[in-house]
Coordinates of C-alpha atoms in Angstrom, one line a residue:
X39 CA 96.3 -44.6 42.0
X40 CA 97.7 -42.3 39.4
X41 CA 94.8 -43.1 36.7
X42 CA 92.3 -42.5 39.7
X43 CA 94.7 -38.7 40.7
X44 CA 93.6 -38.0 37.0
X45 CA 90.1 -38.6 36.8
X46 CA 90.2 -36.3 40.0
X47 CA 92.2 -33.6 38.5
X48 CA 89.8 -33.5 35.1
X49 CA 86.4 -34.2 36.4
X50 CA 85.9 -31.4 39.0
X51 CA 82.7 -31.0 40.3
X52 CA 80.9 -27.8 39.2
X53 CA 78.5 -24.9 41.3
X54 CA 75.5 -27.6 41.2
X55 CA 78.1 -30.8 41.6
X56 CA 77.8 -31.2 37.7
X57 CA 81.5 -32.7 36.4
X58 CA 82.6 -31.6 33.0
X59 CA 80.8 -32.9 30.1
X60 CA 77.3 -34.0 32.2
X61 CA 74.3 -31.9 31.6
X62 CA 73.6 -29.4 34.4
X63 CA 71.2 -30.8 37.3
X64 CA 68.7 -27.8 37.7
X65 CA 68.6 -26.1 40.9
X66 CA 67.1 -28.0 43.9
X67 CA 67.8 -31.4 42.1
X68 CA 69.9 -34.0 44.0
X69 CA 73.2 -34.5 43.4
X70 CA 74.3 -37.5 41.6
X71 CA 76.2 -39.7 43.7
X72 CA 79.9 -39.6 43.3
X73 CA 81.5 -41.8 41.1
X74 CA 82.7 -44.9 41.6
X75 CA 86.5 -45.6 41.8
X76 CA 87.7 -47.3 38.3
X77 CA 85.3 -45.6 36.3
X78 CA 86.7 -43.8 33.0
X79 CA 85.7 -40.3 31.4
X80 CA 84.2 -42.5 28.9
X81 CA 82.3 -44.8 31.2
X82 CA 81.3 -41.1 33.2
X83 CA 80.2 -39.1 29.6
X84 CA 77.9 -42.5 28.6
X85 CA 76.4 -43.3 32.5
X86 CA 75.1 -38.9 31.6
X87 CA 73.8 -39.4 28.2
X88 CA 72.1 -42.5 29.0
X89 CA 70.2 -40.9 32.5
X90 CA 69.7 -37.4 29.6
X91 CA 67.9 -39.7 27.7
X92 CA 65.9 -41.4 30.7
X93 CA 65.2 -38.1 31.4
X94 CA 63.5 -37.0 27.8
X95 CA 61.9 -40.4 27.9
X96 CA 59.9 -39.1 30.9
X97 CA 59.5 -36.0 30.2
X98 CA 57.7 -36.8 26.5
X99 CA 55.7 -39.5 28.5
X100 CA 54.1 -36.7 30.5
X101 CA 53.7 -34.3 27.9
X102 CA 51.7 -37.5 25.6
X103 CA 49.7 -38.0 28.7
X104 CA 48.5 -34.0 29.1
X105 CA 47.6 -34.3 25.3
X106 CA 45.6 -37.4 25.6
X107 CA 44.0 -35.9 28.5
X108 CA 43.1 -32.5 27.0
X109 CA 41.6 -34.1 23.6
X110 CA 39.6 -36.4 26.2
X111 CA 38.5 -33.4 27.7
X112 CA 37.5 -31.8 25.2
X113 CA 35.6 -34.6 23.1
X114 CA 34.1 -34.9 26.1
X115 CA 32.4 -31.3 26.0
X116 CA 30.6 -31.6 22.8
X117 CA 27.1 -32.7 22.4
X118 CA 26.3 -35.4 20.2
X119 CA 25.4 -34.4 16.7
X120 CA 21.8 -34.8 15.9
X121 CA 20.4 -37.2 13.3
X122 CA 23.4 -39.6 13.3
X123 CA 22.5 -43.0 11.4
X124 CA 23.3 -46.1 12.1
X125 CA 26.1 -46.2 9.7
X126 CA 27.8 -43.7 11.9
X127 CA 27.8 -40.7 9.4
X128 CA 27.0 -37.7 11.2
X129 CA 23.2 -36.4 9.9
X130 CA 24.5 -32.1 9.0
X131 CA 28.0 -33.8 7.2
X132 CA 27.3 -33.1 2.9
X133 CA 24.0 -31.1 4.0
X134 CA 23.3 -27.8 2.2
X135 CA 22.7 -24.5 4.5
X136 CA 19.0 -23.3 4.0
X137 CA 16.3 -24.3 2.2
X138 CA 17.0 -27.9 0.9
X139 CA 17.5 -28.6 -2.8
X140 CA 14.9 -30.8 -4.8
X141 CA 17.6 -32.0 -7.2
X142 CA 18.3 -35.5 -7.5
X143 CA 15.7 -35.9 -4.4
X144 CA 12.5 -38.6 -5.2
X145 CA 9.5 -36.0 -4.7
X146 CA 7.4 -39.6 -4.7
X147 CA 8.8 -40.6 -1.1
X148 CA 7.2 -37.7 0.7
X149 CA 9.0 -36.4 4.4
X150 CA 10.3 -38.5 6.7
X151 CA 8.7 -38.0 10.2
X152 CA 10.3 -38.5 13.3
X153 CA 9.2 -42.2 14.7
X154 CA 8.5 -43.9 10.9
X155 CA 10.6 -46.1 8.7
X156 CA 12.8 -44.6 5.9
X157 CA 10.7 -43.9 2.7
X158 CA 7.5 -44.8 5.1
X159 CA 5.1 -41.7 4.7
X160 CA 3.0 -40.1 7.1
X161 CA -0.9 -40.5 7.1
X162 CA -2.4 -38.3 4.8
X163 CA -4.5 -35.5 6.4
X164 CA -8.4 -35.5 5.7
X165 CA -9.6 -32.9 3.6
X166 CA -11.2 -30.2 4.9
X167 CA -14.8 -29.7 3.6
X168 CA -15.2 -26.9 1.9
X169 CA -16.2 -23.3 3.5
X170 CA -19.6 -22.1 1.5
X171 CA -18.7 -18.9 -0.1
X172 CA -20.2 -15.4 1.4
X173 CA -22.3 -13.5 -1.4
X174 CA -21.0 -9.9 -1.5
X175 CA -22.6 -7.7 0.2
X176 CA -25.4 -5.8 -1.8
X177 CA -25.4 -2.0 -1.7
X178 CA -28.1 -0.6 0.4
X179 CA -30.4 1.2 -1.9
X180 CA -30.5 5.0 -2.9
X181 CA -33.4 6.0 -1.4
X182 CA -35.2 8.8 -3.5
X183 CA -34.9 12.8 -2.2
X184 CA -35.9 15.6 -3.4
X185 CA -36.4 19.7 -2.1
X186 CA -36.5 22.8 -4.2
X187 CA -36.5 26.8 -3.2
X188 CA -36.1 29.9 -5.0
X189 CA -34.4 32.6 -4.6
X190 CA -32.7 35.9 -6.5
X191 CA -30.8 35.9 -9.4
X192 CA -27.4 37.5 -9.3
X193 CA -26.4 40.0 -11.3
X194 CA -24.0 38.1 -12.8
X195 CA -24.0 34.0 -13.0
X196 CA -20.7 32.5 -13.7
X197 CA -21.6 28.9 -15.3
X198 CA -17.8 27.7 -14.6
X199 CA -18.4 27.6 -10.9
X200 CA -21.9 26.8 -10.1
X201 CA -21.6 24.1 -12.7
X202 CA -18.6 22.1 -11.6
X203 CA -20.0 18.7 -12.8
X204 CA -22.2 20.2 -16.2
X205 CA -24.1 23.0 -17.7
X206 CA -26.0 24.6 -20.4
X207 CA -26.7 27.8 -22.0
X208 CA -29.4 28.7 -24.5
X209 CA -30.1 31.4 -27.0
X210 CA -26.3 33.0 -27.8
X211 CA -26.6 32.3 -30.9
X212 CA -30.5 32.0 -31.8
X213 CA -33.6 30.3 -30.4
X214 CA -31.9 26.7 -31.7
X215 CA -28.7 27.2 -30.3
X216 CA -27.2 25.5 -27.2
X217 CA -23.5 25.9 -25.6
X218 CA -22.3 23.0 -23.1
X219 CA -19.8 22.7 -20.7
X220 CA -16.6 21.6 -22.2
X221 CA -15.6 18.2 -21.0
X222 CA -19.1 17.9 -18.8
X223 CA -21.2 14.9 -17.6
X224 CA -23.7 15.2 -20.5
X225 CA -26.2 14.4 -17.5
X226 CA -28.1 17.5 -18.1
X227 CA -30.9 16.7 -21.5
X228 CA -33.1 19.4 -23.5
X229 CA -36.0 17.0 -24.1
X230 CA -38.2 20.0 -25.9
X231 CA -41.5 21.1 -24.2
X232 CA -44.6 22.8 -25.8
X233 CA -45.0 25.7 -28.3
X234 CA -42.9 27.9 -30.3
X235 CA -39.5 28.4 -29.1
X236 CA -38.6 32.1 -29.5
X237 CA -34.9 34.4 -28.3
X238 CA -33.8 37.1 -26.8
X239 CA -31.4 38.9 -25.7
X240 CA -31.8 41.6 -23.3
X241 CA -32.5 39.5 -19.8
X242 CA -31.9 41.7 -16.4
X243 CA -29.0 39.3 -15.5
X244 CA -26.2 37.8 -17.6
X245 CA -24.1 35.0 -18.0
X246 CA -20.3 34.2 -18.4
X247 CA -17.8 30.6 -18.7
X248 CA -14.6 30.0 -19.7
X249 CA -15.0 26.5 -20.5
X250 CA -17.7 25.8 -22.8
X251 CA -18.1 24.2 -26.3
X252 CA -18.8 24.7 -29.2
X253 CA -18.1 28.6 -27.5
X254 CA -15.2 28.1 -25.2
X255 CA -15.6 31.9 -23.4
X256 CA -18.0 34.0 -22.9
X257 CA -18.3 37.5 -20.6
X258 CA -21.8 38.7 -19.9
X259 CA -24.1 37.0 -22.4
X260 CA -27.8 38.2 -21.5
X261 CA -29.1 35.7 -23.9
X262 CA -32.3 32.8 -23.8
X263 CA -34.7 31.9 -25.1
X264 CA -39.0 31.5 -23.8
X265 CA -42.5 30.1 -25.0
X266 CA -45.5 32.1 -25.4
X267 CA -49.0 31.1 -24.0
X268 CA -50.6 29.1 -21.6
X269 CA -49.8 25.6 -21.8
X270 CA -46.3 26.1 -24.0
X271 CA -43.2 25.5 -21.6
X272 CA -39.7 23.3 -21.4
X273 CA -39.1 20.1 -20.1
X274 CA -35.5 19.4 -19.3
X275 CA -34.3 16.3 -17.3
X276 CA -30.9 15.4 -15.4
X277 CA -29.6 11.8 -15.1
X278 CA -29.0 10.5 -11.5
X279 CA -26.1 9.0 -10.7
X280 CA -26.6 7.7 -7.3
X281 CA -25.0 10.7 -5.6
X282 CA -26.7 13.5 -4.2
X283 CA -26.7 16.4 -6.4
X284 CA -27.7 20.0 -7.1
X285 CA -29.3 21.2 -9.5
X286 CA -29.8 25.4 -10.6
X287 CA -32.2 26.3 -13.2
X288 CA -32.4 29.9 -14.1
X289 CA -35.5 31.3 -15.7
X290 CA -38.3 34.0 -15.8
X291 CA -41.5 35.2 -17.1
X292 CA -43.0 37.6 -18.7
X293 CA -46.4 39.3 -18.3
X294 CA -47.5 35.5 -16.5
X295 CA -46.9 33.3 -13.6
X296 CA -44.8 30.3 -14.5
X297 CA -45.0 26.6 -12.8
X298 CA -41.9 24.5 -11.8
X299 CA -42.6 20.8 -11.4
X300 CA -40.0 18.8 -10.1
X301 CA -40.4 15.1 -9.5
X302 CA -38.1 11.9 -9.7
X303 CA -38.6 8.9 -12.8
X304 CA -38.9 6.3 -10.2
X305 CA -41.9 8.1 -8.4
X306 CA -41.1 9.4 -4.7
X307 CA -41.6 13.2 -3.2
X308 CA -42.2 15.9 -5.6
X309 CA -42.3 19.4 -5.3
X310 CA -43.5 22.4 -7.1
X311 CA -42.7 26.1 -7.2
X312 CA -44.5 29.3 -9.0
X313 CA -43.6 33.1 -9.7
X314 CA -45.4 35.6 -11.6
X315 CA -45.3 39.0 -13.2
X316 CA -48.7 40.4 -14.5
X317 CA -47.2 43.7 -16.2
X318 CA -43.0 43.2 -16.7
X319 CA -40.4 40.2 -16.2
X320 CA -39.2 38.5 -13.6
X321 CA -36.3 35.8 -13.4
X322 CA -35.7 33.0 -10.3
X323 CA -32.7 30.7 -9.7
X324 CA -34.1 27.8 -8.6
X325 CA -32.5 25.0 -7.0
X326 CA -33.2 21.5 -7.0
X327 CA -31.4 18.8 -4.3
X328 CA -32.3 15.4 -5.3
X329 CA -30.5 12.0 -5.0
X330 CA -32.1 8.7 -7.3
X331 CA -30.7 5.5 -7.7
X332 CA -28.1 5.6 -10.7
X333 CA -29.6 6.1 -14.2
X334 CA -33.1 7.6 -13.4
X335 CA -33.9 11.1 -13.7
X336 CA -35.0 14.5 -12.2
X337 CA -37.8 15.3 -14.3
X338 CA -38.2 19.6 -14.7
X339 CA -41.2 20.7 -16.5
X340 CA -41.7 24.9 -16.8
X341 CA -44.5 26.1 -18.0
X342 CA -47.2 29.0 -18.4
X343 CA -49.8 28.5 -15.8
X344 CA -51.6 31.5 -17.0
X345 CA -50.9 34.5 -19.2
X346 CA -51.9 37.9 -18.5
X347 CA -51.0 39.2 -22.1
X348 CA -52.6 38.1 -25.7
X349 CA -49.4 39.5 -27.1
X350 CA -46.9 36.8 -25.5
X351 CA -47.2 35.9 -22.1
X352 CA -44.7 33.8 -21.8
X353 CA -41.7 31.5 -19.3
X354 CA -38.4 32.0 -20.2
X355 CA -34.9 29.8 -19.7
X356 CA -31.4 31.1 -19.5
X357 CA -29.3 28.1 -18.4
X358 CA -28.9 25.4 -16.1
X359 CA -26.0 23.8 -13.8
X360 CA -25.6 20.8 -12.1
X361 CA -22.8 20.0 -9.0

């Protein structure tokens, strides 16, 4: 009886019915039974520890099932990786991002195909027959034009402008001399004519450029030269070049009436244009539109139709330009 009056007076039971030296029951928890007469502090403090440690026992178990059940869960999300092989190796594990490398590959094997054997190669594809090759396309070609007029001769002609692609001036410097455009086509040709070639320099209208060779500038030259009698004249020429063109030729008589022929190398229209003067001079720009096929020529022939004068009746030329 006393030993039992002294567990009594040490082992009180606490707020929750906890006794000294047991783990606290949380709230709501039954209370332990009472214990039993005979038992010891000793016998009370290991009966606690061993239900503490049933408890953690328990309480790990559930926490090892809510684990297994969440990595369940969530190996159960994922899809199955493509391209697995038999040996179970997963087909993306050790393969390169992007475009795959050719290093240490066997280039002989060829691709692997879905539905063949590894290292078996897919048919090989027949070969197309070959597509028949379409001849270029020819140029339509140039067909041959050709008009001429007349009209005044300004007071002054500026070579510079109206012969943007070439020109020529004769007489500056003498009967023989000849100044071209500096850097020009070269299309436009002095191929001589008939008689004796004479200068002179006081024509009614005059002449200027600022790009010419072997004189690079010149202000009002009223310089050419002319041919005396019937029958004498100039033949000048202009290369085509497949474009159409125009052409200015600026001449005169004197004291006759002058003939302008104008007709192509490769045959086609032609056209021809006259002036005349029986007792002074008289000058004409004439203009020539033509287009040929590339390399022919417009063929220019001037001449003295008929002279009203023994002394010199005669067709002059100052220049020509070409646009």
């Amino acid at each position: 009886m006393a030993e039992e009056d002294l567990t009594r007076q040490h082992v009180r039971p606490s707020r929750y019915g906890r006794r000294d030296g047991a783990p606290a029951a949380p709230p709501g928890a039954p209370h332990p039974p009472p214990p039993q007469a005979g038992h010891t502090r000793t016998d009370l403090r290991r009966l606690a520890r061993a239900r503490q440690r049933r408890r953690w026992a328990v309480e790990g178990i559930a926490v090892l099932a809510c684990l297994v059940a969440l990595v369940s869960y969530l190996t159960a999300g994922d899809p199955e990786p493509d391209g697995e092989d038999a040996g179970g190796v997963p087909a993306g594990a050790g393969r390169p991002s992007g475009f795959p490398a050719l290093e240490g590959r066997d280039l002989d094997a060829g691709l692997v195909s879905p539905g063949l054997r590894p290292r078996q190669r897919p048919p090989s594809p027949s070969p197309m027959p070959p597509t028949p090759s379409t001849p270029p396309t020819s140029a339509p070609p140039v067909r041959a034009v050709l008009a001429a007029s007349m009209a005044e001769v300004p007071g002054e002609v500026d070579l510079t402008t109206v012969g943007r692609r070439d020109w020529v001036h004769w007489g500056l410097r003498g009967a023989e001399s000849a100044v071209r455009k500096r850097g020009g086509s070269g299309e436009i040709r002095d191929e001589g004519g008939t008689g004796r070639r004479g200068g002179w320099d006081d024509n009614q209208e005059s002449f200027s450029w600022r790009d010419g060779s072997p004189v690079a500038s010149v202000s009002g030259s009223p310089h050419g030269i002319y041919r005396c009698g019937a029958g004498s004249g100039f033949t000048l020429a202009v290369v085509a070049d497949g474009r159409a063109r125009t052409v200015r030729l600026y001449g005169g008589v004197w004291m006759a009436r002058g003939r302008l022929d104008a007709r192509l190398s490769v045959g086609g229209p032609s056209r021809t244009l006259r002036i005349e003067d029986r007792h002074t001079s008289r000058s004409t720009e004439f203009t020539i539109r033509f287009q040929a096929p590339k390399g022919s020529r417009l063929v220019l022939t001037w001449t003295v139709e008929q002279a009203f004068s023994d002394d010199c009746g005669n067709v002059g030329v100052q220049a020509v330009a070409l646009r």
